[in-house]
Short mmCIF file of C-alpha atoms in Angstrom, two decimals:
data_model
loop_
_atom_site.label_atom_id
_atom_site.label_comp_id
_atom_site.label_asym_id
_atom_site.label_seq_id
_atom_site.Cartn_x
_atom_site.Cartn_y
_atom_site.Cartn_z
CA MET A 8 -43.60 -48.55 10.73
CA ALA A 9 -42.98 -49.39 14.36
CA ALA A 10 -45.77 -49.28 16.88
CA ILE A 11 -45.90 -46.04 18.87
CA SER A 12 -45.74 -46.36 22.61
CA LYS A 13 -47.72 -44.18 25.00
CA SER A 14 -46.01 -41.32 26.78
CA SER A 15 -45.70 -41.61 30.52
CA SER A 16 -44.79 -39.61 33.57
CA ASN A 17 -41.11 -40.56 33.36
CA GLY A 18 -40.59 -38.30 30.34
CA ARG A 19 -40.67 -40.97 27.65
CA LEU A 20 -42.03 -39.65 24.37
CA PRO A 21 -44.14 -41.58 21.85
CA ARG A 22 -41.79 -40.96 18.95
CA SER A 23 -40.57 -43.52 16.50
CA GLY A 24 -41.50 -43.71 12.86
CA SER A 25 -38.98 -46.40 11.95
CA LYS A 26 -38.21 -49.95 13.03
CA MET A 27 -35.20 -48.87 15.07
CA ASP A 28 -35.07 -50.04 18.67
CA MET A 29 -35.25 -46.51 20.01
CA THR A 30 -37.10 -44.43 22.55
CA LEU A 31 -36.93 -40.69 23.11
CA ASN A 32 -36.88 -39.23 26.60
CA GLU A 33 -37.32 -35.70 27.88
CA LEU A 34 -34.58 -34.61 30.25
CA ASN A 35 -35.06 -31.67 32.62
CA GLU A 36 -37.91 -29.18 32.59
CA LYS A 37 -39.36 -28.07 29.27
CA ASP A 38 -38.89 -24.42 28.27
CA THR A 39 -35.60 -24.18 30.16
CA LEU A 40 -32.02 -23.96 28.95
CA ASP A 41 -31.39 -27.47 30.31
CA TYR A 42 -34.25 -29.20 28.50
CA ARG A 43 -33.13 -32.01 26.18
CA VAL A 44 -34.75 -34.74 24.08
CA GLN A 45 -32.36 -37.71 24.19
CA ALA A 46 -32.62 -40.92 22.20
CA HIS A 47 -31.91 -44.26 23.88
CA ARG A 48 -31.79 -47.82 22.68
CA ASP A 49 -34.28 -50.16 24.29
CA ASP A 50 -31.51 -51.41 26.61
CA GLY A 51 -30.99 -47.86 27.92
CA GLU A 52 -27.82 -47.05 25.98
CA VAL A 53 -27.64 -43.45 24.76
CA LEU A 54 -28.24 -43.17 21.01
CA SER A 55 -27.18 -40.16 18.94
CA LEU A 56 -29.87 -39.05 16.51
CA TRP A 57 -27.14 -37.48 14.36
CA HIS A 58 -24.58 -40.28 14.38
CA ASP A 59 -26.41 -43.54 15.18
CA VAL A 60 -29.59 -43.29 13.08
CA PRO A 61 -28.87 -44.69 9.59
CA LEU A 62 -29.23 -42.28 6.67
CA THR A 63 -31.06 -44.81 4.52
CA SER A 64 -34.26 -46.63 5.44
CA GLU A 65 -34.28 -50.43 5.35
CA GLU A 66 -38.05 -50.76 5.51
CA VAL A 67 -38.80 -48.30 2.66
CA PRO A 68 -36.55 -48.90 -0.38
CA GLY A 69 -35.06 -45.70 -1.75
CA ALA A 70 -36.15 -43.59 1.22
CA LEU A 71 -33.96 -41.70 3.66
CA HIS A 72 -34.45 -41.10 7.38
CA PHE A 73 -35.61 -37.62 8.36
CA ILE A 74 -35.20 -36.41 11.95
CA CYS A 75 -37.77 -33.79 12.91
CA GLU A 76 -36.42 -30.97 15.06
CA ILE A 77 -39.19 -28.38 14.64
CA PRO A 78 -42.75 -29.62 13.99
CA ARG A 79 -44.95 -27.86 11.46
CA CYS A 80 -47.20 -25.18 13.02
CA SER A 81 -44.75 -24.47 15.84
CA ARG A 82 -42.06 -21.86 16.42
CA LYS A 83 -39.66 -23.03 19.16
CA LYS A 84 -36.23 -23.34 17.57
CA TYR A 85 -35.23 -26.88 18.49
CA GLU A 86 -32.03 -28.31 17.02
CA ILE A 87 -29.61 -31.17 17.46
CA ALA A 88 -26.87 -30.15 19.89
CA THR A 89 -23.94 -31.19 17.72
CA ASP A 90 -21.39 -30.14 20.34
CA GLU A 91 -22.84 -32.22 23.22
CA ALA A 92 -22.19 -35.88 24.03
CA GLY A 93 -25.04 -37.99 22.66
CA THR A 94 -26.12 -35.03 20.48
CA PRO A 95 -29.60 -34.59 22.03
CA ILE A 96 -32.14 -32.09 20.75
CA LYS A 97 -32.27 -28.79 22.62
CA GLN A 98 -33.96 -25.43 22.19
CA ASP A 99 -31.47 -22.97 20.75
CA GLU A 100 -30.54 -19.99 22.87
CA LYS A 101 -28.92 -16.62 22.39
CA LYS A 102 -27.45 -14.66 25.29
CA GLY A 103 -29.17 -16.98 27.74
CA LYS A 104 -32.65 -16.64 26.20
CA LEU A 105 -34.49 -19.47 24.46
CA ARG A 106 -35.07 -18.78 20.79
CA GLU A 107 -38.32 -18.88 18.85
CA PHE A 108 -39.12 -17.76 15.31
CA LYS A 109 -40.40 -14.22 15.73
CA LYS A 110 -41.91 -14.50 12.26
CA GLY A 111 -44.40 -17.04 13.61
CA ASP A 112 -45.07 -20.74 13.17
CA ILE A 113 -43.07 -22.64 10.58
CA LEU A 114 -44.99 -23.97 7.58
CA PHE A 115 -43.46 -27.44 7.31
CA ASN A 116 -41.80 -30.09 9.43
CA TYR A 117 -38.18 -29.00 9.72
CA GLY A 118 -35.17 -31.05 10.68
CA CYS A 119 -32.18 -32.83 9.21
CA PHE A 120 -30.73 -35.98 7.72
CA PRO A 121 -28.64 -38.12 10.10
CA ARG A 122 -25.06 -38.94 9.19
CA THR A 123 -24.63 -35.80 7.07
CA TRP A 124 -22.46 -32.76 7.66
CA GLU A 125 -22.07 -29.49 5.79
CA ASP A 126 -18.30 -29.06 5.85
CA PRO A 127 -17.24 -25.40 6.26
CA ASP A 128 -14.10 -26.12 4.25
CA PHE A 129 -15.98 -27.51 1.23
CA ILE A 130 -17.21 -25.14 -1.48
CA HIS A 131 -19.73 -26.72 -3.81
CA PRO A 132 -18.63 -26.43 -7.47
CA ASP A 133 -21.81 -24.51 -8.33
CA LEU A 134 -21.12 -21.99 -5.55
CA ARG A 135 -17.59 -20.99 -6.51
CA GLU A 136 -18.71 -17.48 -7.42
CA GLU A 137 -20.22 -17.03 -3.94
CA GLY A 138 -17.22 -18.79 -2.37
CA VAL A 139 -19.21 -20.12 0.59
CA GLY A 140 -18.59 -23.35 2.51
CA GLY A 141 -21.00 -25.40 4.61
CA ASP A 142 -22.58 -24.26 7.87
CA ASN A 143 -21.04 -26.94 10.16
CA ASP A 144 -24.39 -28.66 10.78
CA PRO A 145 -26.26 -31.73 9.55
CA LEU A 146 -28.07 -31.23 6.22
CA ASP A 147 -31.37 -29.36 6.70
CA VAL A 148 -34.65 -30.91 5.55
CA CYS A 149 -38.14 -29.49 4.90
CA GLU A 150 -40.84 -32.18 5.03
CA ILE A 151 -44.04 -31.05 3.29
CA GLY A 152 -46.49 -33.85 4.14
CA LEU A 153 -49.85 -33.61 5.87
CA ARG A 154 -48.73 -35.16 9.15
CA ILE A 155 -47.34 -32.95 11.92
CA CYS A 156 -44.22 -34.72 13.20
CA GLU A 157 -43.01 -34.67 16.80
CA VAL A 158 -39.69 -33.35 18.07
CA GLY A 159 -37.13 -36.11 17.55
CA GLU A 160 -39.40 -38.29 15.43
CA VAL A 161 -37.68 -40.34 12.73
CA ARG A 162 -39.59 -40.78 9.46
CA ALA A 163 -38.79 -42.43 6.12
CA VAL A 164 -39.01 -39.77 3.37
CA LYS A 165 -38.73 -39.33 -0.39
CA VAL A 166 -36.25 -36.71 -1.64
CA LEU A 167 -37.82 -34.25 -4.11
CA GLY A 168 -35.38 -31.38 -4.53
CA VAL A 169 -33.16 -28.83 -2.82
CA LEU A 170 -32.81 -25.06 -2.32
CA CYS A 171 -29.51 -23.36 -1.49
CA MET A 172 -29.78 -20.53 1.02
CA ILE A 173 -26.74 -18.35 1.73
CA ASP A 174 -26.86 -17.62 5.45
CA ASP A 175 -24.27 -15.34 7.05
CA GLY A 176 -21.68 -16.28 4.43
CA GLU A 177 -22.37 -20.02 4.61
CA ALA A 178 -24.10 -22.46 2.28
CA ASP A 179 -27.22 -23.73 4.03
CA TRP A 180 -28.92 -26.30 1.81
CA LYS A 181 -32.62 -27.06 2.36
CA VAL A 182 -33.68 -30.46 1.03
CA VAL A 183 -37.40 -30.78 0.20
CA VAL A 184 -38.90 -34.18 1.04
CA ILE A 185 -42.23 -35.85 1.69
CA ASP A 186 -43.04 -38.58 4.17
CA ALA A 187 -43.06 -41.87 2.27
CA ALA A 188 -46.36 -42.76 3.97
CA ASP A 189 -48.07 -39.48 3.06
CA PRO A 190 -51.15 -39.69 0.80
CA TRP A 191 -49.45 -37.32 -1.66
CA ALA A 192 -46.20 -39.32 -1.81
CA PRO A 193 -47.16 -41.55 -4.80
CA LEU A 194 -47.73 -38.42 -6.91
CA LEU A 195 -44.51 -36.64 -5.92
CA ASN A 196 -41.28 -38.01 -7.40
CA ASP A 197 -39.38 -34.86 -8.37
CA ILE A 198 -39.43 -31.14 -7.72
CA GLU A 199 -41.69 -30.23 -10.67
CA ASP A 200 -44.35 -32.58 -9.27
CA VAL A 201 -44.61 -30.38 -6.19
CA ASP A 202 -45.59 -27.33 -8.24
CA THR A 203 -48.00 -29.43 -10.27
CA HIS A 204 -49.88 -31.03 -7.39
CA LEU A 205 -49.16 -28.66 -4.47
CA PRO A 206 -48.88 -25.19 -6.01
CA ASN A 207 -47.25 -22.42 -3.97
CA ILE A 208 -45.61 -24.82 -1.50
CA LEU A 209 -42.12 -24.21 -2.90
CA HIS A 210 -42.71 -20.46 -3.15
CA ASN A 211 -43.83 -20.39 0.47
CA ILE A 212 -40.76 -22.35 1.61
CA ARG A 213 -38.39 -19.96 -0.16
CA GLU A 214 -40.20 -16.89 1.16
CA TRP A 215 -40.19 -18.30 4.69
CA PHE A 216 -36.42 -18.61 4.61
CA ARG A 217 -36.02 -15.27 2.87
CA THR A 218 -37.94 -13.34 5.51
CA TYR A 219 -37.79 -15.19 8.84
CA LYS A 220 -34.92 -13.10 10.21
CA ILE A 221 -36.47 -9.74 9.33
CA PRO A 222 -38.39 -9.53 12.68
CA ASP A 223 -34.97 -9.81 14.39
CA GLY A 224 -33.85 -6.66 12.59
CA LYS A 225 -31.77 -8.50 9.99
CA PRO A 226 -31.95 -8.15 6.20
CA PRO A 227 -33.66 -10.76 4.01
CA ASN A 228 -31.69 -13.93 3.30
CA VAL A 229 -30.34 -14.59 -0.18
CA PHE A 230 -30.03 -17.76 -2.24
CA GLY A 231 -27.60 -19.40 -4.62
CA LEU A 232 -28.34 -21.04 -7.96
CA GLN A 233 -30.57 -18.15 -9.09
CA GLU A 234 -32.97 -19.00 -6.23
CA ARG A 235 -34.02 -22.18 -8.04
CA PHE A 236 -35.19 -25.38 -6.42
CA MET A 237 -32.98 -28.05 -7.97
CA ASN A 238 -34.36 -31.48 -8.84
CA ALA A 239 -34.23 -34.75 -6.92
CA SER A 240 -31.09 -35.99 -8.68
CA TYR A 241 -29.23 -32.79 -7.78
CA ALA A 242 -30.52 -33.03 -4.22
CA MET A 243 -29.29 -36.62 -3.88
CA ASN A 244 -25.83 -35.48 -4.98
CA VAL A 245 -25.87 -32.90 -2.16
CA VAL A 246 -26.95 -35.63 0.27
CA SER A 247 -24.13 -37.88 -0.94
CA GLU A 248 -21.55 -35.10 -0.60
CA THR A 249 -22.62 -34.29 2.94
CA HIS A 250 -22.75 -37.98 3.90
CA ASP A 251 -19.17 -38.40 2.63
CA ALA A 252 -18.19 -35.28 4.60
CA TRP A 253 -19.73 -36.83 7.73
CA LYS A 254 -17.67 -39.99 7.17
CA GLU A 255 -14.51 -37.90 6.93
CA LEU A 256 -15.47 -36.07 10.11
CA VAL A 257 -15.99 -39.32 11.99
CA ILE A 258 -12.61 -40.77 11.00
CA SER A 259 -10.76 -37.46 11.40
CA LYS A 260 -8.27 -36.81 14.12
CA ASN A 261 -9.36 -35.23 17.40
CA GLY A 262 -7.86 -31.93 16.31
CA GLU A 263 -10.32 -31.73 13.43
CA LYS A 264 -13.25 -32.44 15.71
CA LEU A 265 -12.15 -29.73 18.12
CA LYS A 266 -11.64 -27.31 15.23
CA HIS A 267 -15.32 -27.56 14.36
CA ASN A 268 -16.54 -27.86 17.99
CA LEU A 269 -18.47 -31.08 17.35
CA SER A 270 -19.12 -34.19 19.42
CA VAL A 271 -18.20 -37.33 17.47
CA PRO A 272 -18.03 -40.70 19.26
CA ASP A 273 -15.00 -42.85 18.47
CA ASN A 274 -16.97 -46.11 18.21
CA LEU A 275 -18.44 -45.06 14.85
CA LYS A 276 -15.22 -45.44 12.90
CA HIS A 277 -15.99 -49.04 11.88
CA ASN A 278 -19.67 -48.50 11.04
CA LEU A 279 -19.96 -45.70 8.50
CA SER A 280 -22.76 -46.82 6.17
#
């Protein structure tokens, strides 16, 4: 892993868990609607965490890159701003108010895979009965390791399985992963290993997503696939589908981008790995 630099008064954050030439900088005052965490290359060029970070890790064979949006043991609802140039991380807002999980702190590092997209027009073959398409966001990831990640941190992770939540009529997949450098990682290779070595973790993840909207006055969330966590092979197929959907988004015409209200830079069309 790359060396971690010290934070300083200019807003630079000590956040890089990969060998990418990347720094993260805080823009504007924290806990305001204008606050952003923006990635930059070492030469100062703006870097999109969604579009420019590779999906696969070169330094850890078989691992994927996870981008942390919400650290474990925190509740501010940070997310990649997919509709803004450079796709920085921002705190979500509703009616001008910054959002937090009213349920309390989240139980795992939460974020997404870069270069993935849950296409609203694609209905997964196993969800035909529900008839729900993707949620128009990068693929969500729950990282269950011991380390508390930082907002915007990029880590190499092992894919273990996936849960399909149905959220407001949309498929909202949750991929379960573990940091490849975590002490538990050698023991965890598939979803059944999680129950064997870390009992109740999967139950707690599902119940978190089932109940986190209840304090907002909404009903419990529901799940597809009989509420099962599917195995690593199934999860990797979901990752592949959403990566292919991202490729189609990037090469699509401007009308398609505008249809989904997303920011997609044109210079990616010749670098889609």
